[in-house]
Amino acid sequence: MSSLNGNDLFGSGPHTIEVGGRSLRHASHQQPGADGQRVTALGRTPREIEQSGTLLADGPDGLTAQLDAIEEALGDPPAALIDQHGRQWDHVIMMRFSPKHVRRIGLRLGVDYRVTYEQVNA
């Protein structure tokens, strides 16, 4: 089961977390009297982590409570994200939460969503 800062915000339905790679920030500049370019390393970019899934609830109040709790977590200080495989990603900030339209799934209500996190200072 995944969690953010110890909170099970997305456990009501299925979800997946995809962890992206990192890049090197750099500056390229010409070196007079030398062949090629000089590259200066400026640190690493944040790692982008994408989560997608479906929130499920028995009624509108339960779904609203879940959506409100997730929106409250937007912009919180960096925290630990545990993915669906139990791997911990430290220094993660939730940057974007994009819910879709509410729909009926059997007897329950569901909302598909996408979350974007950034892993900073790691």
PDB file of C-alpha atoms in Angstrom, residues 10-114:
ATOM      1  CA  PHE A  10      -5.121   6.933  -2.231  1.00  0.00           C
ATOM      2  CA  GLY A  11      -5.864   3.522  -0.705  1.00  0.00           C
ATOM      3  CA  SER A  12      -9.563   3.487  -1.572  1.00  0.00           C
ATOM      4  CA  GLY A  13      -8.857   2.311  -5.110  1.00  0.00           C
ATOM      5  CA  PRO A  14      -6.226   0.952  -7.474  1.00  0.00           C
ATOM      6  CA  HIS A  15      -3.254   3.138  -8.374  1.00  0.00           C
ATOM      7  CA  THR A  16       0.242   2.993  -9.816  1.00  0.00           C
ATOM      8  CA  ILE A  17       3.299   5.147  -9.229  1.00  0.00           C
ATOM      9  CA  GLU A  18       5.868   5.634 -11.993  1.00  0.00           C
ATOM     10  CA  VAL A  19       9.233   7.056 -10.994  1.00  0.00           C
ATOM     11  CA  GLY A  20      11.134   9.063 -13.585  1.00  0.00           C
ATOM     12  CA  GLY A  21      14.851   9.566 -14.002  1.00  0.00           C
ATOM     13  CA  ARG A  22      17.079  12.507 -13.211  1.00  0.00           C
ATOM     14  CA  SER A  23      19.020  14.907 -15.377  1.00  0.00           C
ATOM     15  CA  LEU A  24      22.079  17.040 -14.849  1.00  0.00           C
ATOM     16  CA  ARG A  25      21.592  20.788 -14.947  1.00  0.00           C
ATOM     17  CA  HIS A  26      24.477  22.226 -16.893  1.00  0.00           C
ATOM     18  CA  ALA A  27      25.783  25.240 -18.729  1.00  0.00           C
ATOM     19  CA  SER A  28      27.647  24.856 -22.024  1.00  0.00           C
ATOM     20  CA  HIS A  29      30.031  27.572 -23.145  1.00  0.00           C
ATOM     21  CA  GLN A  30      32.804  28.062 -25.650  1.00  0.00           C
ATOM     22  CA  GLN A  31      36.373  28.018 -24.378  1.00  0.00           C
ATOM     23  CA  PRO A  32      38.518  30.422 -26.428  1.00  0.00           C
ATOM     24  CA  GLY A  33      41.539  28.638 -27.862  1.00  0.00           C
ATOM     25  CA  ALA A  34      40.148  25.153 -27.150  1.00  0.00           C
ATOM     26  CA  ASP A  35      38.295  22.602 -29.261  1.00  0.00           C
ATOM     27  CA  GLY A  36      34.649  21.899 -28.458  1.00  0.00           C
ATOM     28  CA  GLN A  37      32.619  23.233 -25.587  1.00  0.00           C
ATOM     29  CA  ARG A  38      33.123  23.337 -21.880  1.00  0.00           C
ATOM     30  CA  VAL A  39      30.296  21.975 -19.703  1.00  0.00           C
ATOM     31  CA  THR A  40      29.802  23.144 -16.140  1.00  0.00           C
ATOM     32  CA  ALA A  41      27.663  20.933 -13.881  1.00  0.00           C
ATOM     33  CA  LEU A  42      25.003  22.873 -11.953  1.00  0.00           C
ATOM     34  CA  GLY A  43      23.460  20.029  -9.944  1.00  0.00           C
ATOM     35  CA  ARG A  44      20.688  17.572 -10.660  1.00  0.00           C
ATOM     36  CA  THR A  45      17.100  18.299 -11.646  1.00  0.00           C
ATOM     37  CA  PRO A  46      14.276  17.103  -9.401  1.00  0.00           C
ATOM     38  CA  ARG A  47      13.034  13.588 -10.086  1.00  0.00           C
ATOM     39  CA  GLU A  48       9.469  13.614 -11.413  1.00  0.00           C
ATOM     40  CA  ILE A  49       7.111  10.966 -10.045  1.00  0.00           C
ATOM     41  CA  GLU A  50       3.697  10.339 -11.624  1.00  0.00           C
ATOM     42  CA  GLN A  51       0.799   8.577  -9.937  1.00  0.00           C
ATOM     43  CA  SER A  52      -2.492   7.609 -11.523  1.00  0.00           C
ATOM     44  CA  GLY A  53      -5.460   5.718 -10.200  1.00  0.00           C
ATOM     45  CA  THR A  54      -9.089   5.754  -9.160  1.00  0.00           C
ATOM     46  CA  LEU A  55     -10.550   6.940  -5.868  1.00  0.00           C
ATOM     47  CA  LEU A  56     -13.602   4.965  -4.741  1.00  0.00           C
ATOM     48  CA  ALA A  57     -16.315   5.793  -2.194  1.00  0.00           C
ATOM     49  CA  ASP A  58     -19.774   4.574  -1.230  1.00  0.00           C
ATOM     50  CA  GLY A  59     -21.288   8.046  -1.574  1.00  0.00           C
ATOM     51  CA  PRO A  60     -20.608  11.686  -2.419  1.00  0.00           C
ATOM     52  CA  ASP A  61     -19.583  12.646   1.135  1.00  0.00           C
ATOM     53  CA  GLY A  62     -16.867   9.989   1.265  1.00  0.00           C
ATOM     54  CA  LEU A  63     -15.515  11.005  -2.123  1.00  0.00           C
ATOM     55  CA  THR A  64     -15.517  14.697  -1.182  1.00  0.00           C
ATOM     56  CA  ALA A  65     -13.619  13.928   2.037  1.00  0.00           C
ATOM     57  CA  GLN A  66     -10.939  12.050   0.070  1.00  0.00           C
ATOM     58  CA  LEU A  67     -10.583  14.826  -2.505  1.00  0.00           C
ATOM     59  CA  ASP A  68     -10.328  17.472   0.235  1.00  0.00           C
ATOM     60  CA  ALA A  69      -7.634  15.497   2.099  1.00  0.00           C
ATOM     61  CA  ILE A  70      -5.556  15.135  -1.071  1.00  0.00           C
ATOM     62  CA  GLU A  71      -5.862  18.834  -1.935  1.00  0.00           C
ATOM     63  CA  GLU A  72      -4.764  19.691   1.628  1.00  0.00           C
ATOM     64  CA  ALA A  73      -1.507  17.788   0.992  1.00  0.00           C
ATOM     65  CA  LEU A  74      -0.624  19.943  -2.038  1.00  0.00           C
ATOM     66  CA  GLY A  75       2.473  21.983  -1.292  1.00  0.00           C
ATOM     67  CA  ASP A  76       3.154  20.365   2.092  1.00  0.00           C
ATOM     68  CA  PRO A  77       6.827  20.241   3.128  1.00  0.00           C
ATOM     69  CA  PRO A  78       8.894  17.446   1.551  1.00  0.00           C
ATOM     70  CA  ALA A  79       7.868  14.042   2.877  1.00  0.00           C
ATOM     71  CA  ALA A  80       8.396  10.324   2.280  1.00  0.00           C
ATOM     72  CA  LEU A  81       6.384   8.684  -0.508  1.00  0.00           C
ATOM     73  CA  ILE A  82       5.990   4.903  -0.341  1.00  0.00           C
ATOM     74  CA  ASP A  83       5.154   3.392  -3.741  1.00  0.00           C
ATOM     75  CA  GLN A  84       3.016   0.323  -4.463  1.00  0.00           C
ATOM     76  CA  HIS A  85       6.116  -1.902  -4.217  1.00  0.00           C
ATOM     77  CA  GLY A  86       7.061  -0.626  -0.757  1.00  0.00           C
ATOM     78  CA  ARG A  87      10.009   1.452  -1.968  1.00  0.00           C
ATOM     79  CA  GLN A  88      10.496   4.744  -0.128  1.00  0.00           C
ATOM     80  CA  TRP A  89      11.198   7.994  -1.971  1.00  0.00           C
ATOM     81  CA  ASP A  90      12.341  10.744   0.410  1.00  0.00           C
ATOM     82  CA  HIS A  91      12.020  14.525  -0.003  1.00  0.00           C
ATOM     83  CA  VAL A  92       8.880  14.349  -2.178  1.00  0.00           C
ATOM     84  CA  ILE A  93       6.449  17.234  -2.714  1.00  0.00           C
ATOM     85  CA  MET A  94       2.997  16.847  -4.292  1.00  0.00           C
ATOM     86  CA  MET A  95       2.966  19.462  -7.041  1.00  0.00           C
ATOM     87  CA  ARG A  96      -0.262  18.764  -8.956  1.00  0.00           C
ATOM     88  CA  PHE A  97      -3.483  16.826  -8.384  1.00  0.00           C
ATOM     89  CA  SER A  98      -5.788  16.446 -11.400  1.00  0.00           C
ATOM     90  CA  PRO A  99      -9.087  14.647 -10.721  1.00  0.00           C
ATOM     91  CA  LYS A 100     -11.381  13.744 -13.613  1.00  0.00           C
ATOM     92  CA  HIS A 101     -15.190  13.503 -13.612  1.00  0.00           C
ATOM     93  CA  VAL A 102     -17.104  11.551 -10.975  1.00  0.00           C
ATOM     94  CA  ARG A 103     -18.608   8.363 -12.369  1.00  0.00           C
ATOM     95  CA  ARG A 104     -20.526   5.387 -11.101  1.00  0.00           C
ATOM     96  CA  ILE A 105     -18.539   2.135 -10.764  1.00  0.00           C
ATOM     97  CA  GLY A 106     -21.021  -0.566  -9.821  1.00  0.00           C
ATOM     98  CA  LEU A 107     -22.687   0.636  -6.616  1.00  0.00           C
ATOM     99  CA  ARG A 108     -19.835   3.015  -5.757  1.00  0.00           C
ATOM    100  CA  LEU A 109     -18.638   6.396  -6.983  1.00  0.00           C
ATOM    101  CA  GLY A 110     -15.224   6.762  -8.558  1.00  0.00           C
ATOM    102  CA  VAL A 111     -12.882   9.489  -9.757  1.00  0.00           C
ATOM    103  CA  ASP A 112      -9.863   8.829 -11.963  1.00  0.00           C
ATOM    104  CA  TYR A 113      -6.922  11.087 -11.132  1.00  0.00           C
ATOM    105  CA  ARG A 114      -3.311  11.918 -11.852  1.00  0.00           C
TER     106      ARG A 114
END
